[in-house]
Coordinates of C-alpha atoms in Angstrom, one line a residue:
Chain A
X365 CA -76.5 30.7 35.5
X366 CA -75.5 34.1 35.9
X367 CA -75.0 35.2 39.1
X368 CA -78.3 35.8 40.9
X369 CA -81.9 34.7 38.8
X370 CA -84.8 37.3 39.3
X371 CA -87.9 36.9 37.9
X372 CA -88.4 39.9 36.7
X373 CA -85.5 42.4 35.8
X374 CA -85.6 44.9 33.1
X375 CA -82.5 47.4 33.4
X376 CA -83.7 51.0 32.3
X377 CA -86.3 50.2 30.4
X378 CA -88.0 53.3 28.3
X379 CA -90.4 53.6 26.7
X380 CA -91.4 56.7 24.1
X381 CA -95.0 57.2 22.4
X382 CA -93.6 59.7 19.7
X383 CA -92.3 62.6 21.6
X384 CA -95.0 61.0 24.6
X385 CA -93.2 59.4 27.7
X386 CA -94.2 56.3 28.8
X387 CA -91.5 55.3 31.4
X388 CA -88.0 56.4 31.4
X389 CA -84.4 53.9 32.4
X390 CA -87.6 51.9 35.3
X391 CA -85.0 49.1 36.7
X392 CA -86.8 46.9 38.4
X393 CA -85.8 43.3 40.4
X394 CA -88.5 41.2 41.1
X395 CA -87.9 37.8 43.5
X396 CA -88.9 34.3 42.3
X397 CA -92.0 33.9 44.9
X398 CA -92.2 37.8 46.1
X399 CA -95.9 39.4 45.6
X400 CA -94.9 43.0 44.4
X401 CA -97.4 46.2 44.7
X402 CA -96.8 48.5 41.2
X403 CA -98.8 52.1 42.9
X404 CA -98.6 55.2 40.9
X405 CA -101.5 57.5 39.8
X406 CA -103.4 57.2 36.5
X407 CA -100.2 57.7 33.7
X408 CA -97.5 57.3 36.2
X409 CA -96.3 54.6 33.3
X410 CA -98.1 51.3 35.3
X411 CA -99.7 49.7 32.0
X412 CA -96.9 51.2 29.6
X413 CA -94.2 48.7 31.9
X414 CA -96.8 45.7 32.1
X415 CA -97.4 46.2 28.3
X416 CA -93.7 46.5 26.9
X417 CA -92.1 43.6 29.5
X418 CA -95.6 41.3 28.1
X419 CA -93.9 42.5 24.2
X420 CA -97.6 44.6 23.5
X421 CA -95.7 47.4 22.6
X422 CA -91.1 48.0 22.0
X423 CA -88.9 49.8 23.7
X424 CA -87.9 52.6 22.8
X425 CA -84.6 51.3 25.1
X426 CA -82.7 49.7 27.6
X427 CA -83.9 46.6 27.9
X428 CA -85.6 43.3 30.5
X429 CA -86.0 39.0 31.2
X430 CA -88.4 37.1 32.3
X431 CA -86.9 34.1 33.5
X432 CA -83.7 35.3 32.4
X433 CA -85.0 35.0 29.2
X434 CA -85.7 38.4 26.6
X435 CA -89.3 40.1 27.2
X436 CA -89.1 41.7 23.5
X437 CA -87.0 38.1 21.6
X438 CA -88.6 35.4 23.9
X439 CA -92.4 36.6 24.3
X440 CA -93.8 33.3 23.4
X441 CA -91.1 32.0 25.9
X442 CA -92.2 34.0 28.6
X443 CA -95.4 33.7 28.0
X444 CA -96.7 30.1 28.3
X445 CA -95.5 30.4 31.8
X446 CA -97.1 34.2 32.7
X447 CA -101.0 35.0 34.1
X448 CA -102.1 38.6 32.2
X449 CA -105.0 40.2 33.7
X450 CA -105.8 43.7 32.3
X451 CA -107.6 46.7 33.5
X452 CA -110.3 46.7 31.2
X453 CA -111.0 43.6 30.6
X454 CA -111.9 43.3 26.5
X455 CA -113.3 40.0 25.0
X456 CA -114.9 37.9 21.8
X457 CA -118.4 39.9 22.8
X458 CA -120.3 37.0 21.1
X459 CA -117.6 34.3 22.1
X460 CA -120.0 32.9 26.3
X461 CA -117.8 32.2 29.3
X462 CA -117.0 28.7 29.0
X463 CA -115.7 29.1 25.1
X464 CA -113.5 31.6 25.9
X465 CA -112.1 29.8 28.7
X466 CA -111.4 26.9 26.6
X467 CA -109.9 29.3 24.0
X468 CA -107.5 30.9 26.5
X469 CA -106.4 27.2 27.5
X470 CA -106.2 26.4 24.0
X471 CA -102.9 27.6 23.9
X472 CA -101.1 26.3 27.0
X473 CA -100.4 22.7 26.6
X474 CA -102.5 21.7 29.5
X475 CA -105.8 20.3 30.6
X476 CA -107.6 23.1 32.8
X477 CA -111.0 21.8 32.1
X478 CA -111.5 21.0 36.4
X479 CA -109.1 24.0 36.9
X480 CA -112.4 26.2 35.7
X481 CA -115.0 24.6 36.6
X482 CA -113.3 25.1 40.4
X483 CA -113.1 28.6 40.0
X484 CA -116.3 29.3 38.5
X485 CA -117.6 27.9 41.0
X486 CA -116.0 29.5 43.9
X487 CA -116.5 33.1 42.4
X488 CA -120.1 31.9 41.3
X489 CA -119.8 31.9 38.0
X490 CA -121.9 31.2 35.1
X491 CA -120.0 30.5 32.4
X492 CA -122.7 30.2 30.1
X493 CA -123.5 33.7 29.5
X494 CA -122.2 36.1 26.8
X495 CA -119.4 37.7 27.2
X496 CA -121.5 41.7 26.1
X497 CA -124.0 40.6 28.1
X498 CA -122.1 40.3 31.3
X499 CA -122.0 43.2 33.9
X500 CA -118.0 44.5 34.3
X501 CA -117.6 42.1 37.7
X502 CA -117.9 39.6 35.7
X503 CA -116.1 39.5 33.3
X504 CA -113.4 41.0 35.6
X505 CA -114.2 37.9 37.3
X506 CA -113.8 36.0 33.5
X507 CA -110.4 37.6 33.1
X508 CA -109.4 36.0 36.4
X509 CA -110.2 32.7 35.5
X510 CA -108.1 33.3 32.5
X511 CA -105.3 34.4 34.4
X512 CA -105.3 31.5 36.6
X513 CA -106.6 27.9 34.8
X514 CA -103.0 27.4 33.1
X515 CA -101.7 27.6 36.5
X516 CA -98.1 30.2 35.3
X517 CA -95.4 30.4 37.5
X518 CA -95.7 34.4 36.7
X519 CA -98.8 36.8 37.5
X520 CA -99.1 40.1 36.3
X521 CA -102.3 42.3 37.3
X522 CA -103.1 45.3 36.2
X523 CA -105.6 47.0 38.6
X524 CA -106.8 43.4 39.2
X525 CA -109.3 44.7 41.5
X526 CA -111.3 46.8 40.2
X527 CA -114.6 46.6 39.3
X528 CA -115.1 43.6 42.0
X529 CA -117.3 44.0 45.4
X530 CA -115.6 43.7 47.8
X531 CA -116.3 39.9 48.9
X532 CA -114.6 39.0 45.1
X533 CA -111.9 41.2 46.0
X534 CA -111.6 39.0 49.4
X535 CA -112.4 35.7 47.7
X536 CA -109.3 36.6 45.4
X537 CA -106.4 37.8 47.4
X538 CA -107.5 34.9 49.4
X539 CA -106.7 32.7 45.6
X540 CA -103.5 34.4 44.9
X541 CA -101.9 33.8 48.6
X542 CA -102.8 30.1 47.8
X543 CA -100.9 30.2 44.2
X544 CA -98.5 32.5 45.8
X545 CA -97.9 29.8 48.8
X546 CA -97.4 27.1 45.4
X547 CA -94.1 29.7 44.3
X548 CA -95.9 31.5 42.1
X549 CA -94.7 34.7 42.0
X550 CA -97.2 37.7 41.2
X551 CA -96.6 41.2 40.0
X552 CA -99.6 43.8 41.6
X553 CA -100.3 46.9 39.6
X554 CA -102.5 49.7 41.9
X555 CA -103.4 52.3 43.0
X556 CA -105.6 51.1 45.4
X557 CA -102.7 51.2 48.5
X558 CA -104.0 49.3 51.1
X559 CA -104.8 47.0 48.9
X560 CA -100.6 47.2 47.8
X561 CA -100.2 48.0 52.3
X562 CA -102.2 44.5 53.2
X563 CA -100.7 42.0 50.8
X564 CA -97.3 42.7 49.2
X565 CA -94.0 42.4 50.6
X566 CA -92.3 45.1 48.0
X567 CA -93.7 48.0 46.7
X568 CA -92.4 49.9 43.8
X569 CA -94.1 53.4 43.6
X570 CA -93.8 54.8 39.3
X571 CA -94.7 58.7 39.2
X572 CA -94.5 60.3 36.0
X573 CA -92.2 57.3 34.4
X574 CA -90.3 56.5 36.7
X575 CA -89.8 54.3 39.8
X576 CA -89.3 56.9 42.4
X577 CA -88.7 54.5 45.0
X578 CA -88.5 50.1 45.9
X579 CA -89.2 49.2 49.3
X580 CA -90.1 46.9 51.4
X581 CA -93.7 47.1 53.0
X582 CA -91.9 47.6 56.5
X583 CA -89.7 50.0 56.2
X584 CA -91.6 52.4 54.1
X585 CA -93.9 52.0 57.3
X586 CA -91.0 53.1 59.7
X587 CA -89.0 55.3 57.8
X588 CA -88.5 58.1 60.5
X589 CA -91.4 59.7 58.9
X590 CA -94.5 60.7 61.9
X591 CA -98.1 62.8 61.5
X592 CA -97.9 64.9 64.3
X593 CA -100.7 66.9 66.2
X594 CA -99.8 70.0 68.1
X595 CA -102.7 71.4 70.7
X596 CA -101.2 75.0 71.6
X597 CA -103.0 76.8 74.3
X598 CA -103.2 79.2 72.6
X599 CA -104.4 79.7 68.3
X600 CA -101.4 79.0 66.4
X601 CA -99.8 82.2 65.0
X602 CA -97.2 81.9 61.9
X603 CA -94.1 80.4 62.2
X604 CA -94.8 78.6 65.0
X605 CA -92.3 76.1 65.6
X606 CA -89.9 76.0 62.8
X607 CA -87.9 72.6 63.2
X608 CA -86.1 70.8 59.7
X609 CA -87.7 67.4 58.5
X610 CA -91.4 69.3 58.6
X611 CA -94.0 68.7 55.4
X612 CA -96.7 69.8 54.5
X613 CA -97.6 71.8 58.3
X614 CA -101.2 73.0 58.9
X615 CA -102.7 75.8 61.0
X616 CA -106.5 75.3 62.2
X617 CA -106.3 77.1 65.3
X618 CA -105.3 76.0 68.3
X619 CA -103.8 72.8 66.4
X620 CA -100.8 72.5 64.2
X621 CA -100.9 69.8 61.9
X622 CA -97.2 67.9 60.3
X623 CA -95.0 65.8 58.5
X624 CA -92.8 65.2 60.1
X625 CA -88.9 63.7 59.3
X626 CA -86.7 65.1 61.2
X627 CA -85.0 64.0 65.1
X628 CA -88.0 63.8 67.6
X629 CA -84.7 65.8 69.9
X630 CA -85.1 68.5 67.5
X631 CA -88.9 68.8 67.9
X632 CA -88.8 69.0 71.4
X633 CA -86.6 72.0 71.4
X634 CA -88.8 73.6 69.3
X635 CA -91.9 73.0 71.5
X636 CA -89.9 73.2 74.7
X637 CA -90.6 76.9 75.9
X638 CA -94.3 76.6 74.2
X639 CA -96.9 76.5 76.3
X640 CA -98.6 72.5 74.2
X641 CA -101.9 71.6 76.0
X642 CA -101.3 68.0 73.8
X643 CA -99.5 65.9 71.7
X644 CA -100.1 63.0 69.2
X645 CA -97.6 61.2 67.0
X646 CA -99.1 58.5 65.1
X647 CA -97.4 55.8 62.0
X648 CA -98.7 57.2 58.6
X649 CA -100.3 55.4 56.2
X650 CA -98.7 54.5 53.5
X651 CA -100.9 56.5 51.2
X652 CA -99.3 59.6 53.8
X653 CA -95.7 58.8 53.1
X654 CA -96.6 58.2 49.0
X655 CA -98.0 61.1 49.3
X656 CA -95.2 61.8 50.9
X657 CA -91.9 61.2 48.5
X658 CA -94.3 62.6 46.2
X659 CA -94.4 66.6 47.5
X660 CA -89.9 65.5 48.5
X661 CA -90.2 65.0 45.0
X662 CA -91.1 67.6 43.6
X663 CA -89.8 70.2 46.6
X664 CA -86.6 68.6 45.1
X665 CA -87.4 69.6 41.9
X666 CA -88.1 73.1 42.5
X667 CA -84.1 73.8 43.8
X668 CA -83.3 72.9 41.2
Chain B
X1130 CA -94.7 28.2 8.6
X1131 CA -96.4 27.1 12.0
X1132 CA -99.8 27.8 11.5
X1133 CA -101.6 28.3 15.4
X1134 CA -104.3 25.6 14.5
X1135 CA -105.9 27.3 17.0
X1136 CA -106.8 31.1 16.3
X1137 CA -107.7 29.3 12.5
X1138 CA -110.3 27.4 14.1
X1139 CA -111.4 30.0 15.9
X1140 CA -111.2 32.2 13.1
X1141 CA -113.2 30.5 10.7
X1142 CA -115.7 29.9 13.3
X1143 CA -116.6 33.9 13.7
X1144 CA -116.7 34.0 9.8
X1145 CA -118.8 31.5 8.8
X1146 CA -121.8 32.3 8.7
X1147 CA -121.2 36.0 6.7
X1148 CA -119.7 33.1 4.5
X1149 CA -122.3 31.5 4.4
X1150 CA -124.8 34.3 3.3
X1151 CA -121.2 35.8 0.2
X1152 CA -121.6 32.0 -0.5
X1153 CA -125.4 32.5 -1.3
X1154 CA -126.2 35.8 -2.4
X1155 CA -123.4 35.4 -5.2
X1156 CA -124.4 31.6 -5.8
X1157 CA -128.2 32.4 -6.0
X1158 CA -126.8 35.8 -8.5
X1159 CA -124.6 33.8 -11.0
X1160 CA -128.1 31.5 -11.5
X1161 CA -129.9 34.2 -11.7
X1162 CA -127.5 35.5 -14.5
X1163 CA -127.1 33.0 -16.5
X1164 CA -131.1 32.6 -16.8
X1165 CA -131.5 36.0 -17.7
X1166 CA -129.0 34.8 -20.4
X1167 CA -132.2 32.5 -22.7
X1168 CA -133.9 35.2 -22.0
X1169 CA -131.9 37.5 -24.0
X1170 CA -130.9 35.2 -26.4
X1171 CA -134.5 34.1 -26.3
X1172 CA -136.4 37.8 -26.6
X1173 CA -134.8 40.3 -28.9
X1174 CA -133.1 42.3 -26.1
X1175 CA -129.9 42.4 -28.1
X1176 CA -130.6 44.6 -30.5
X1177 CA -132.3 46.3 -28.5
X1178 CA -129.2 47.0 -26.8
X1179 CA -127.4 48.0 -30.3
X1180 CA -128.0 51.7 -29.4
X1181 CA -125.5 51.0 -26.7
X1182 CA -123.0 48.6 -29.1
X1183 CA -122.4 52.0 -31.8
X1184 CA -122.5 54.8 -30.0
X1185 CA -118.3 54.6 -30.2
X1186 CA -117.9 55.4 -26.4
X1187 CA -120.0 52.7 -24.9
X1188 CA -119.0 50.5 -27.9
X1189 CA -115.3 50.8 -26.4
X1190 CA -116.5 50.4 -22.5
X1191 CA -117.7 48.1 -22.9
X1192 CA -115.6 46.1 -24.8
X1193 CA -112.8 46.7 -22.3
X1194 CA -114.3 43.9 -20.9
X1195 CA -115.7 42.2 -23.2
X1196 CA -119.1 43.3 -23.5
X1197 CA -119.8 43.6 -27.8
X1198 CA -123.1 42.2 -29.6
X1199 CA -121.0 38.9 -30.6
X1200 CA -119.4 37.8 -27.4
X1201 CA -122.9 38.6 -25.8
X1202 CA -124.6 35.8 -28.0
X1203 CA -122.2 33.5 -26.0
X1204 CA -123.1 31.4 -22.7
X1205 CA -119.3 32.3 -22.3
X1206 CA -119.2 35.3 -23.6
X1207 CA -122.5 36.4 -21.8
X1208 CA -121.2 35.0 -19.0
X1209 CA -117.3 36.9 -18.7
X1210 CA -119.1 40.0 -19.3
X1211 CA -121.8 39.7 -16.3
X1212 CA -119.8 38.5 -14.0
X1213 CA -116.7 40.8 -14.3
X1214 CA -119.6 43.4 -12.7
X1215 CA -121.5 41.3 -10.4
X1216 CA -119.3 38.5 -9.7
X1217 CA -116.7 39.8 -9.5
X1218 CA -117.1 43.0 -7.8
X1219 CA -118.7 40.9 -5.4
X1220 CA -116.2 38.6 -4.3
X1221 CA -113.7 41.7 -4.1
X1222 CA -115.7 42.9 -2.2
X1223 CA -115.7 39.5 0.0
X1224 CA -111.8 39.8 0.3
X1225 CA -110.5 42.8 0.5
X1226 CA -113.4 43.2 3.8
X1227 CA -112.7 40.5 5.0
X1228 CA -108.5 40.6 4.9
X1229 CA -109.4 43.6 5.9
X1230 CA -110.4 42.9 9.5
X1231 CA -109.9 39.2 10.4
X1232 CA -106.5 41.2 11.8
X1233 CA -107.8 44.8 12.4
X1234 CA -110.5 43.6 14.3
X1235 CA -108.3 42.3 17.0
X1236 CA -107.5 46.1 18.3
X1237 CA -110.3 47.5 17.1
X1238 CA -112.6 45.3 19.3
X1239 CA -109.4 45.9 22.0
X1240 CA -108.8 41.2 22.1
X1241 CA -105.2 41.8 20.5
X1242 CA -104.5 42.5 24.3
X1243 CA -105.8 39.1 24.9
X1244 CA -104.2 37.1 22.6
X1245 CA -101.2 38.7 22.1
X1246 CA -100.2 38.1 26.0
X1247 CA -101.3 34.6 25.2
X1248 CA -98.2 32.3 24.3
X1249 CA -98.3 32.4 20.4
X1250 CA -95.7 35.5 18.1
X1251 CA -97.2 38.3 16.3
X1252 CA -96.1 35.9 13.2
X1253 CA -98.6 32.9 14.0
X1254 CA -101.0 35.4 14.7
X1255 CA -100.5 37.2 11.3
X1256 CA -100.3 33.2 9.8
X1257 CA -102.5 31.9 12.0
X1258 CA -105.5 34.4 10.2
X1259 CA -103.9 34.6 6.7
X1260 CA -104.9 31.2 6.3
X1261 CA -108.3 31.3 7.1
X1262 CA -108.5 34.7 5.4
X1263 CA -107.6 32.3 2.0
X1264 CA -108.7 28.9 3.3
X1265 CA -112.7 31.0 2.7
X1266 CA -111.9 32.7 -0.1
X1267 CA -110.6 29.5 -1.9
X1268 CA -114.2 27.8 -1.0
X1269 CA -115.7 31.1 -2.6
X1270 CA -114.1 30.5 -5.7
X1271 CA -114.0 26.5 -5.6
X1272 CA -117.9 26.9 -4.5
X1273 CA -118.3 29.8 -7.6
X1274 CA -117.3 27.4 -10.4
X1275 CA -118.9 24.5 -8.5
X1276 CA -122.0 26.9 -9.5
X1277 CA -120.9 28.8 -12.2
X1278 CA -120.2 25.6 -14.4
X1279 CA -123.6 24.2 -13.4
X1280 CA -125.3 27.7 -14.5
X1281 CA -123.0 27.5 -18.1
X1282 CA -124.4 23.7 -18.6
X1283 CA -128.3 24.2 -17.5
X1284 CA -128.9 27.6 -20.0
X1285 CA -125.6 26.7 -22.7
X1286 CA -129.4 26.2 -25.0
X1287 CA -127.1 25.4 -28.3
X1288 CA -123.9 28.1 -27.8
X1289 CA -121.2 26.5 -27.2
X1290 CA -117.3 26.8 -24.9
X1291 CA -114.1 25.6 -24.4
X1292 CA -114.5 24.9 -20.8
X1293 CA -110.6 25.2 -20.4
X1294 CA -111.6 29.6 -20.8
X1295 CA -113.6 28.8 -18.3
X1296 CA -111.4 27.8 -15.6
X1297 CA -108.6 30.2 -16.5
X1298 CA -111.1 32.9 -16.8
X1299 CA -112.2 32.0 -13.1
X1300 CA -109.2 31.3 -11.9
X1301 CA -107.8 35.2 -12.9
X1302 CA -111.3 36.0 -10.6
X1303 CA -109.1 34.0 -7.7
X1304 CA -105.9 36.2 -8.1
X1305 CA -107.7 38.9 -8.8
X1306 CA -109.9 38.5 -5.2
X1307 CA -106.4 37.2 -4.0
X1308 CA -104.5 40.2 -4.6
X1309 CA -107.0 43.0 -3.6
X1310 CA -107.6 40.8 -0.2
X1311 CA -103.8 41.6 0.4
X1312 CA -104.2 45.4 -0.4
X1313 CA -106.7 45.6 2.3
X1314 CA -104.8 43.4 4.8
X1315 CA -101.6 45.7 4.3
X1316 CA -104.2 48.8 4.2
X1317 CA -105.1 47.3 7.8
X1318 CA -102.7 47.3 9.3
X1319 CA -101.9 50.4 9.0
X1320 CA -104.8 51.9 10.0
X1321 CA -104.7 53.7 13.4
X1322 CA -105.2 51.0 16.3
X1323 CA -107.3 49.1 14.3
X1324 CA -110.4 51.5 12.3
X1325 CA -112.2 49.8 10.1
X1326 CA -111.4 50.6 7.1
X1327 CA -114.7 49.8 4.5
X1328 CA -115.1 52.7 3.3
X1329 CA -111.3 52.9 2.2
X1330 CA -111.7 49.3 0.9
X1331 CA -114.3 50.1 -1.2
X1332 CA -113.4 53.3 -2.7
X1333 CA -109.9 51.5 -3.5
X1334 CA -112.5 48.8 -5.2
X1335 CA -114.4 50.9 -7.1
X1336 CA -110.8 53.4 -7.9
X1337 CA -109.7 50.8 -9.4
X1338 CA -112.5 49.4 -10.9
X1339 CA -113.0 53.5 -13.0
X1340 CA -108.5 53.6 -13.3
X1341 CA -109.5 50.7 -15.5
X1342 CA -112.0 51.3 -17.4
X1343 CA -111.1 54.5 -18.4
X1344 CA -107.4 54.0 -19.0
X1345 CA -108.8 51.3 -21.7
X1346 CA -110.9 54.1 -23.3
X1347 CA -108.3 55.9 -25.0
X1348 CA -104.6 54.9 -26.2
X1349 CA -103.0 57.9 -24.1
X1350 CA -104.8 56.9 -20.7
X1351 CA -103.5 53.1 -22.3
X1352 CA -100.6 52.9 -19.5
X1353 CA -102.6 54.6 -16.4
X1354 CA -104.6 51.6 -16.1
X1355 CA -101.4 49.6 -15.1
X1356 CA -101.7 51.6 -11.9
X1357 CA -105.1 48.6 -11.7
X1358 CA -105.4 45.4 -10.3
X1359 CA -108.6 45.1 -13.1
X1360 CA -106.3 45.6 -15.3
X1361 CA -103.8 42.9 -15.2
X1362 CA -107.3 40.5 -15.4
X1363 CA -107.3 38.8 -18.6
X1364 CA -111.2 39.1 -19.8
X1365 CA -111.4 38.4 -23.6
X1366 CA -112.5 34.3 -23.1
X1367 CA -114.1 34.2 -26.5
X1368 CA -110.8 34.1 -28.2
X1369 CA -109.1 31.0 -29.7
X1370 CA -105.8 31.8 -27.3
X1371 CA -107.3 33.1 -24.0
X1372 CA -104.8 31.5 -22.1
X1373 CA -103.3 32.3 -18.6
X1374 CA -100.6 34.6 -18.9
X1375 CA -97.3 33.8 -16.7
X1376 CA -97.2 37.8 -16.6
X1377 CA -100.4 38.4 -15.0
X1378 CA -100.6 35.6 -12.8
X1379 CA -97.1 36.9 -11.4
X1380 CA -98.3 40.9 -11.2
X1381 CA -101.0 39.2 -8.8
X1382 CA -99.2 36.7 -6.4
X1383 CA -96.0 39.1 -6.3
X1384 CA -98.7 41.8 -5.2
X1385 CA -100.0 39.8 -3.0
X1386 CA -96.9 38.3 -2.1
X1387 CA -94.8 42.0 -1.2
X1388 CA -98.0 43.0 0.3
X1389 CA -98.0 39.8 3.2
X1390 CA -94.6 40.2 3.4
X1391 CA -94.9 43.8 4.0
X1392 CA -97.9 43.1 7.2
X1393 CA -95.5 41.0 8.7
X1394 CA -92.3 43.0 8.7
X1395 CA -95.2 46.2 10.0
X1396 CA -96.8 43.7 11.8
X1397 CA -94.6 41.9 14.1
X1398 CA -92.4 45.3 15.0
X1399 CA -96.3 47.3 15.4
X1400 CA -97.1 48.8 18.3
X1401 CA -100.6 47.8 20.2
X1402 CA -101.5 50.8 21.8
X1403 CA -105.0 49.3 23.5

């Protein structure tokens, strides 16, 4: 074998829809057994990435491999081992849940009957109803079952929890953890950061078609970014303090709040001569780190 | 040439009711038409229709499809002439509409996302769907053949016909339906996100029909007619030398083969945008 094998590996994967940008030079390496979060706002290229990986669309440039197999040329062999949940569920309206799942199962050479029954019970799903009569949440449940019944080695989930109520979301993540403990690799695309924060070990952030960071969730949180709030004895005037690494500062009467990525000593020095009534230093949420990445990028591009 | 039996049997099931409805309607129509032949012979209808056959334009136009005062008095001539207008057109519509949606509906109803993320190749998908389409087209033609033959036997009276000529005519019908089906399949593939091609299909069939009729009216437009697949079907069932001509068969099979091949090539590379 060639060195280390990743479950998903892309090199400069690029997709343009005519002149419209899909994804640009996307390089990812996802290890076996990990739960990888893939976050970015709508239109950033999450679904484009997933559709390219699954062979629904073809890359303009670059290449990708899943289980070491080429995503363009060996897509059938790849899909034998992949379970996929789309963000919007569209199934054959006239089929009932059971028919749809049997049709889905028929493509894999394994008996899925008992698995279908077990999962339907967990999710309290009535399989005798026609797809057309199901609510969005119930269709989503069918989609969950459909992605799991053949026990895939890789799960690709495109915003899987949208439309699911919190109770079902919890059950869903329980199942994912169970699958993951069996060795299933999970690629979870989401724009809900708390979801990724809670369930993933690593996260890739995509913006305007480009990966802007791939980090361990822990590292990302431990990055020297802090949320700082200072209460002065007097109303904040103009640029009360200036310090390298201050981002998004906001003044509200006596209170100055901002994100800070500089050295603590510098900040303390800047505050030394001031009349400070209160100082709060907090660890930011992933969301704030995420926004920080974005604003950072924007400032960079302005400089250029 | 692997066909995925799951897709194949699912497609058969999906279009079963529609197939039954078309088959029953066409069968009933054939028998009604045939029963009308006895009425035509016994009554004095043909004399009333003479006005048409004496008008040069109509004579040529009607002759284009084997309509002649003499031809209509023969049961097979009658069958061929009436059939060309009703049964053949209906069969073509069945074919072009089914082929036009059997692949495209997956995109239009966004189920392609489900199907194409299963372990199947694009070519297996097209092949399996094509197989389901051809199965129903063959079944429909077998039914038309059986009902047509039954009708001929019941209502022929003392009018005699060559069963072989009927068989040949039916083969041409099948090939023409097949060719139009592949046109529908191919065009549906070119539509953005599998939009339905019903209106386009109807336009193509009537357009082709019209081109053929007009081309037969004057000698100067004769060549023009080769634009239409209708031109390649031989309806002269009463001619003693009526038989399968290789160039006609080759045209239908060649056109179908070409369009199916193009369908394979395009679908293999097509971005499925949902």
